[in-house]
PDB file of C-alpha atoms in Angstrom:
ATOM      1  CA  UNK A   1     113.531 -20.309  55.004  1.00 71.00           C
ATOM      2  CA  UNK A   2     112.686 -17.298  52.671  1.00 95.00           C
ATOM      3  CA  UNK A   3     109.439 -16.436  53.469  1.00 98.00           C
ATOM      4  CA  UNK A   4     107.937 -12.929  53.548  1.00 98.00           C
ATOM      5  CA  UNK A   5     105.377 -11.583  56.689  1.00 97.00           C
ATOM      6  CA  UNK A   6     103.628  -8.817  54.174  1.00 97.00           C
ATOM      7  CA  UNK A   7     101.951  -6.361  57.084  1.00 96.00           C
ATOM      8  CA  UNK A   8      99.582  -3.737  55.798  1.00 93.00           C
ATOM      9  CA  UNK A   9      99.516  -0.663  58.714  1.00 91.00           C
ATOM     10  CA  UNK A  10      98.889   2.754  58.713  1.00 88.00           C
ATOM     11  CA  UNK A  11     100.918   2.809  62.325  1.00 88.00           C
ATOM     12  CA  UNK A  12     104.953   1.637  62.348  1.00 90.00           C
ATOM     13  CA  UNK A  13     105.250  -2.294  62.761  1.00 92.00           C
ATOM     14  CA  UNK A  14     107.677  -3.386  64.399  1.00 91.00           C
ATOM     15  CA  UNK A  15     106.966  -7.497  65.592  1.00 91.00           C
ATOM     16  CA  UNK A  16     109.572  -9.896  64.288  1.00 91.00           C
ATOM     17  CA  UNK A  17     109.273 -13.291  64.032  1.00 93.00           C
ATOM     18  CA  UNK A  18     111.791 -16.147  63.826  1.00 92.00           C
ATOM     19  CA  UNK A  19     112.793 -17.259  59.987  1.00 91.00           C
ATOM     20  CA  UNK A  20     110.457 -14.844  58.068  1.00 96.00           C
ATOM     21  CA  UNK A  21     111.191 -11.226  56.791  1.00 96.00           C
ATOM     22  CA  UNK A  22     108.653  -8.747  57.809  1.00 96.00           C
ATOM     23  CA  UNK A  23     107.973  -6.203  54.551  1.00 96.00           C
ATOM     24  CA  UNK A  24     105.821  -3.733  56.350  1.00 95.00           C
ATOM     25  CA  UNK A  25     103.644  -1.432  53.605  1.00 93.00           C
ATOM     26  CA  UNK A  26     102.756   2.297  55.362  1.00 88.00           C
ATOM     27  CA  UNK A  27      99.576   2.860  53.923  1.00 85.00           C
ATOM     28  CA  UNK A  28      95.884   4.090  55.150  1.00 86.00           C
ATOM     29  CA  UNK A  29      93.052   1.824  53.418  1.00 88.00           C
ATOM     30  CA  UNK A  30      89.768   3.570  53.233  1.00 89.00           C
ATOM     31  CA  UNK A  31      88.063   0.789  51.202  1.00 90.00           C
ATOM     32  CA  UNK A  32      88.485  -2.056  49.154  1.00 90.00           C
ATOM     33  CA  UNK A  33      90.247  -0.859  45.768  1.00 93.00           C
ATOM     34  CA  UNK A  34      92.915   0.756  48.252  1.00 94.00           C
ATOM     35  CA  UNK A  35      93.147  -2.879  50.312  1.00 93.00           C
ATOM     36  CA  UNK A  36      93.677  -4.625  46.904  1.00 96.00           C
ATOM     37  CA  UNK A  37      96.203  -1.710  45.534  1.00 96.00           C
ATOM     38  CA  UNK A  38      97.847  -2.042  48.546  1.00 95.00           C
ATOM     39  CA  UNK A  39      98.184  -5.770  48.852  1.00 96.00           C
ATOM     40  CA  UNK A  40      99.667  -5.879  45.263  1.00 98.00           C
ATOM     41  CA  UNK A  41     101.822  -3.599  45.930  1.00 97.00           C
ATOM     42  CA  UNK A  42     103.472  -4.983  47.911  1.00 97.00           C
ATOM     43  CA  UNK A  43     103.923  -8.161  46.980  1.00 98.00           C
ATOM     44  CA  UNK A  44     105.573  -6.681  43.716  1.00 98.00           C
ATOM     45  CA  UNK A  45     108.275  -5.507  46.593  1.00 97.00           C
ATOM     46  CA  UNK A  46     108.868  -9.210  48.121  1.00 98.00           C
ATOM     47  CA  UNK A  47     112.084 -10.383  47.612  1.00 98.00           C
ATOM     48  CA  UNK A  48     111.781 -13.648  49.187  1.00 98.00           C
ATOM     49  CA  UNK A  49     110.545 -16.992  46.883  1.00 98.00           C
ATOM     50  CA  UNK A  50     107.592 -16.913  49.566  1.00 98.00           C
ATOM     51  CA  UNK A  51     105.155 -14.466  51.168  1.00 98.00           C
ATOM     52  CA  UNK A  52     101.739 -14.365  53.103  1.00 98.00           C
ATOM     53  CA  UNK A  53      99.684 -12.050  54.308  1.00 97.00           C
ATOM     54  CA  UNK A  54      99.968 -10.563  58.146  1.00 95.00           C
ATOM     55  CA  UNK A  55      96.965  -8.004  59.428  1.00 91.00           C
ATOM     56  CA  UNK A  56      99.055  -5.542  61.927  1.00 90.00           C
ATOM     57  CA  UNK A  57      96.267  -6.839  64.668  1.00 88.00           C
ATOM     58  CA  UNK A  58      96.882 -10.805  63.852  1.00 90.00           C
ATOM     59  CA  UNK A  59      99.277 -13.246  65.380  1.00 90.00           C
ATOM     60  CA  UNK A  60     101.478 -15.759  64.815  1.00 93.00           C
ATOM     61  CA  UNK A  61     101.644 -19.244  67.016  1.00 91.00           C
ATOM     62  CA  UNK A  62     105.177 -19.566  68.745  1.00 90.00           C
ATOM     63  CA  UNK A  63     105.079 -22.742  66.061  1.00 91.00           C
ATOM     64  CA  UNK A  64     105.064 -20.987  63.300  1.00 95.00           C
ATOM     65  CA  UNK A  65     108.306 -22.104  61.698  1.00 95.00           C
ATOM     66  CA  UNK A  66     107.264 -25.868  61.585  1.00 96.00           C
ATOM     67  CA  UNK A  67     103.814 -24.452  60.142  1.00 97.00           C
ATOM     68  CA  UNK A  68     105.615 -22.912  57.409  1.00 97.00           C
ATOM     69  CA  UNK A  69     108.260 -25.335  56.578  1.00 97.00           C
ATOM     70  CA  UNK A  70     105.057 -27.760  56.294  1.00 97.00           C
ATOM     71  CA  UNK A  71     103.652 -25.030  53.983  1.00 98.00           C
ATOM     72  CA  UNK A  72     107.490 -25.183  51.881  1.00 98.00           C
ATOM     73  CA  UNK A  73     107.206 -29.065  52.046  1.00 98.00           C
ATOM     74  CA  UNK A  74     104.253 -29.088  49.983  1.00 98.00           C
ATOM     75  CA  UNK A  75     106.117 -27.762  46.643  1.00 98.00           C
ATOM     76  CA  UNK A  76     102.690 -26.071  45.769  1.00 98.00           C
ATOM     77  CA  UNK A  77     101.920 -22.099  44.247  1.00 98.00           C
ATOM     78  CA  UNK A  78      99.849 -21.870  47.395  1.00 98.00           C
ATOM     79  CA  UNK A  79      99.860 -23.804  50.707  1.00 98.00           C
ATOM     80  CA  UNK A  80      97.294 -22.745  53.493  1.00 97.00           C
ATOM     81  CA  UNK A  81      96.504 -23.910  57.081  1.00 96.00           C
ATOM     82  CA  UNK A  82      93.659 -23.719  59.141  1.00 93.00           C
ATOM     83  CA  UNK A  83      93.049 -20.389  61.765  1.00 89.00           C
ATOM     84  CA  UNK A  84      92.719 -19.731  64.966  1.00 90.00           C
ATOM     85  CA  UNK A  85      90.361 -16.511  65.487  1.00 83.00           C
ATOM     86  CA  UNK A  86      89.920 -15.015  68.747  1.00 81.00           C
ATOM     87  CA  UNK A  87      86.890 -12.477  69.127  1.00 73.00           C
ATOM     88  CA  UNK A  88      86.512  -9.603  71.091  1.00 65.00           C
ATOM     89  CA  UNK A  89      84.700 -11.927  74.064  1.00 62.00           C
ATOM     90  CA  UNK A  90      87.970 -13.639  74.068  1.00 67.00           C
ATOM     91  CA  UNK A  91      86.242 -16.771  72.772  1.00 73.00           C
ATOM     92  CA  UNK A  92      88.862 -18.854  70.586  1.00 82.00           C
ATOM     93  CA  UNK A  93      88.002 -21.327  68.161  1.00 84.00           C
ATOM     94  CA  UNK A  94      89.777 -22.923  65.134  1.00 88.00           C
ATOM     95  CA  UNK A  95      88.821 -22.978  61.781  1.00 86.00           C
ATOM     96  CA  UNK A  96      89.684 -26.250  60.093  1.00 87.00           C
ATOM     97  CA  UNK A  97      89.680 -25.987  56.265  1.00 92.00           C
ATOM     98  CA  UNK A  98      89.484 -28.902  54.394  1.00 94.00           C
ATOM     99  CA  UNK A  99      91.789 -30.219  50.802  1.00 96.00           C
ATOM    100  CA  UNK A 100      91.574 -27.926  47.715  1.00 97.00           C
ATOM    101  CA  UNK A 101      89.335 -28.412  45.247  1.00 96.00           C
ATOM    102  CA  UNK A 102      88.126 -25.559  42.725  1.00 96.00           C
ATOM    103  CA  UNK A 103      84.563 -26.892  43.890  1.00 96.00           C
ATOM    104  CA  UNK A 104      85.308 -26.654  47.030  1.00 96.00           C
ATOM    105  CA  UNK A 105      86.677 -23.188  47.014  1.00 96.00           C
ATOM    106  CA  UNK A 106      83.559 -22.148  44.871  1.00 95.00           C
ATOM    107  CA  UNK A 107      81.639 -23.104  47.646  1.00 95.00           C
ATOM    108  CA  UNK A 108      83.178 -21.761  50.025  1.00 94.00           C
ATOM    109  CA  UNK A 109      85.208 -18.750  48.908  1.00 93.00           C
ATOM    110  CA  UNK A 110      86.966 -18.357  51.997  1.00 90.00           C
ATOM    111  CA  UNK A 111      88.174 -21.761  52.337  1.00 95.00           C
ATOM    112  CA  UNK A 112      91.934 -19.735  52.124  1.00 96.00           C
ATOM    113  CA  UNK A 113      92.121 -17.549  54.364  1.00 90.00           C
ATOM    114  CA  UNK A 114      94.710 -17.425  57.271  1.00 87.00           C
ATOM    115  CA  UNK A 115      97.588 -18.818  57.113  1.00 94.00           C
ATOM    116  CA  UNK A 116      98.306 -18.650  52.790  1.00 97.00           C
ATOM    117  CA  UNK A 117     101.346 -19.678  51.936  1.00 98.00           C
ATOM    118  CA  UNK A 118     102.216 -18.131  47.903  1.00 98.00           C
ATOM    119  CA  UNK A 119     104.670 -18.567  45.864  1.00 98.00           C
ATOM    120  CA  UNK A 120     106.051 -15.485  44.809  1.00 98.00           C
ATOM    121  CA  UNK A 121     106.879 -15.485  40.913  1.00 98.00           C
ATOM    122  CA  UNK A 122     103.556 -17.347  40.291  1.00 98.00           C
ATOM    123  CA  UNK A 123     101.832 -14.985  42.720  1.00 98.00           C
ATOM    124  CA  UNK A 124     102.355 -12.174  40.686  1.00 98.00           C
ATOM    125  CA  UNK A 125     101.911 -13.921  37.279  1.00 98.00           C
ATOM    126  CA  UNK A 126      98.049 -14.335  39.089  1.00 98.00           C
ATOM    127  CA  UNK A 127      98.044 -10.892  40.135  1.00 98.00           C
ATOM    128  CA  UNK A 128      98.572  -9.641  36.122  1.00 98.00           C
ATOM    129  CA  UNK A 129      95.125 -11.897  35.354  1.00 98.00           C
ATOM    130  CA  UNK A 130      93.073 -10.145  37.982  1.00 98.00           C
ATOM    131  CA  UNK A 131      90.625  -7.514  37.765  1.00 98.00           C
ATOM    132  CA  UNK A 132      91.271  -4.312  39.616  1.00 97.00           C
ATOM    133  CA  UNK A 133      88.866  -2.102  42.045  1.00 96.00           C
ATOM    134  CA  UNK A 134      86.815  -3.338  44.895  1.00 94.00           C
ATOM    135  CA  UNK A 135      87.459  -6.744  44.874  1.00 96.00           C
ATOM    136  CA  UNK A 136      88.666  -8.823  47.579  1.00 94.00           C
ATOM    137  CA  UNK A 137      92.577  -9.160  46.405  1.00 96.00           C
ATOM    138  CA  UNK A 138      93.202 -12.388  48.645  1.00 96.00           C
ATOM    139  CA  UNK A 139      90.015 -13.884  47.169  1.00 96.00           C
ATOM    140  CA  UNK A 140      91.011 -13.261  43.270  1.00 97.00           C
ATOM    141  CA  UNK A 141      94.430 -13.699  44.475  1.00 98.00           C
ATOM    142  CA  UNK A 142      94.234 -17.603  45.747  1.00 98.00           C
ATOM    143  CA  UNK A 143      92.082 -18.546  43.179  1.00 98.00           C
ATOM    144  CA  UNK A 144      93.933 -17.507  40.375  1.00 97.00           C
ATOM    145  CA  UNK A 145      97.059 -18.852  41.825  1.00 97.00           C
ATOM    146  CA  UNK A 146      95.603 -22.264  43.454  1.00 98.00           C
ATOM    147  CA  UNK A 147      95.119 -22.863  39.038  1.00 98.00           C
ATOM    148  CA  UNK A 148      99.089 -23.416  39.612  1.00 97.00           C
ATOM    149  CA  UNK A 149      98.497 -25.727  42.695  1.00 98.00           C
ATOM    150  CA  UNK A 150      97.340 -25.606  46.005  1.00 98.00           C
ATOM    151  CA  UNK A 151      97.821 -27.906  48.938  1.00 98.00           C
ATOM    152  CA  UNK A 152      95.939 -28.045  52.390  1.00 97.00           C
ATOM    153  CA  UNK A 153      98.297 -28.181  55.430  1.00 97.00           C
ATOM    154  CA  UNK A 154      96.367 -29.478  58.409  1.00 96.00           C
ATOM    155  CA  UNK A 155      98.062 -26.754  60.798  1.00 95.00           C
ATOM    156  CA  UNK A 156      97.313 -24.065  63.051  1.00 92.00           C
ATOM    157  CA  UNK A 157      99.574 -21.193  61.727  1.00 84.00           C
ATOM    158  CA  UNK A 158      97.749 -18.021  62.297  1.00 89.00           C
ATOM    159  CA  UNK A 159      95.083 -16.180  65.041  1.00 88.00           C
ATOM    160  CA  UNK A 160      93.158 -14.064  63.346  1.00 86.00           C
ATOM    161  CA  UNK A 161      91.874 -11.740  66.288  1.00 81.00           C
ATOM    162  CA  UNK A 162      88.046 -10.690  64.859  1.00 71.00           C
ATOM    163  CA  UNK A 163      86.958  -8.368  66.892  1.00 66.00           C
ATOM    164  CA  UNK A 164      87.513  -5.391  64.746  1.00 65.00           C
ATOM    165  CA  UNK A 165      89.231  -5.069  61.873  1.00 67.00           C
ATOM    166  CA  UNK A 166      88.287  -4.495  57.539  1.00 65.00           C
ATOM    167  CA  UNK A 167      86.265  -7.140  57.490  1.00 62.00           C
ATOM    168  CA  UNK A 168      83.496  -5.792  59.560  1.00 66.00           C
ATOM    169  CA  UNK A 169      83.044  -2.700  56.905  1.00 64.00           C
ATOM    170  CA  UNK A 170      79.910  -3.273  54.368  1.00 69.00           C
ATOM    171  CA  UNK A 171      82.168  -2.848  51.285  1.00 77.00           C
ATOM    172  CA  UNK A 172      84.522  -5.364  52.426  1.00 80.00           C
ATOM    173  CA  UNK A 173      81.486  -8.003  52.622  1.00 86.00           C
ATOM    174  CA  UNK A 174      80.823  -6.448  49.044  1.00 90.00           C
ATOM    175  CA  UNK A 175      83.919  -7.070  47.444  1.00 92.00           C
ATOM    176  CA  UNK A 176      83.996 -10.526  48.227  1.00 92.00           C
ATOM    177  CA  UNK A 177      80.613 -11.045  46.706  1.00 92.00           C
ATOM    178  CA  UNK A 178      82.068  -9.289  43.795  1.00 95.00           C
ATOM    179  CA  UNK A 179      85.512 -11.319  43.808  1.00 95.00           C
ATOM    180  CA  UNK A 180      83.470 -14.876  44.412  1.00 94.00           C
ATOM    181  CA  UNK A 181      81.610 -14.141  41.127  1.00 95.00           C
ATOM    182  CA  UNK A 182      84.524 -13.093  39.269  1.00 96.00           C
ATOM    183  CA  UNK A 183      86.110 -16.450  40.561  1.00 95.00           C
ATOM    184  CA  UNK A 184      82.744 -18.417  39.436  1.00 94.00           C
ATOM    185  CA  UNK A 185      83.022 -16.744  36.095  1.00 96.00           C
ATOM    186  CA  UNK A 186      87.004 -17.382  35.724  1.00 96.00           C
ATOM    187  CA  UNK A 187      87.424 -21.644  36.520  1.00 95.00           C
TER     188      UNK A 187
END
């Protein structure tokens, strides 16, 4: 497997999980154009064919490997897999996503969103065709590259623990406004 964990933290990360690389990127995000510099970053540093996206507060599931070689199995720029998000009240519940469509993605912008499989080499042909600043880089990030291919993978491979985290900050809810009309302007 040659898959990439990318971890954003401000903190040493030290977690490793079976069959993935763990690239962890020191760095202190204060708002969005640093999240999306940041997340570029570093997937120009991945040296695997494959990466995702790890928050330093977010888990894997002890089945991770058989999520991801589902992910591999689907030959596509970007593979993704329903969540499991666990709140602060400890109440769990999973997220099932649905296939990829553009119009379904339109509608709902975060239809990708944890577990997202990419493809490295197209992954950063996307990133070239993106707009910088406070936009959400996931957002532009898996639309641009679903344009290559995208596949759903009916799996739990992630827990996303919600109870604090980016996405509670008002510019984070604004740069995904931002990045969901850039997308809706860019089919």
């Amino acid at each position: 497997m040659s898959i990439t964990a990318i971890v954003l933290s401000a903190q040493p990360y030290t977690p490793t999980f079976v069959g993935i690389e763990v690239l962890t990127h020191r760095s202190i995000i204060r708002n969005s154009a640093e999240l999306q510099a940041a997340r570029y970053a570093a997937v120009a540093r991945v040296r695997t064919s494959h990466f995702f996206f790890l928050d330093d507060d977010d888990e894997l599931l002890a089945d991770h490997v058989a999520t991801l070689d589902q992910c591999l199995a689907a030959d596509q720029a970007l593979a993704y897999t329903d969540e499991l998000f666990s709140d602060a009240a400890a109440t769990e519940k999973t997220t099932a996503r649905q296939a990829y469509s553009q119009a379904a993605h339109r509608a709902d912008p975060m239809l990708v969103h944890h577990l997202a499989l990419c493809r490295t080499a197209d992954a950063l042909e996307a990133i070239k065709r993106v707009p910088r600043g406070h936009f959400c880089p996931e957002l532009l990030l898996y639309w641009e590259l679903a344009k290559a291919g995208a596949a759903y993978v009916p799996a739990v491979g992630y827990v996303w623990n919600k109870g604090h985290g980016m996405h509670t900050w008002p510019l984070t809810a604004i740069s995904q406004v931002r990045s969901a009309l850039w997308c809706k302007e860019h089919p």
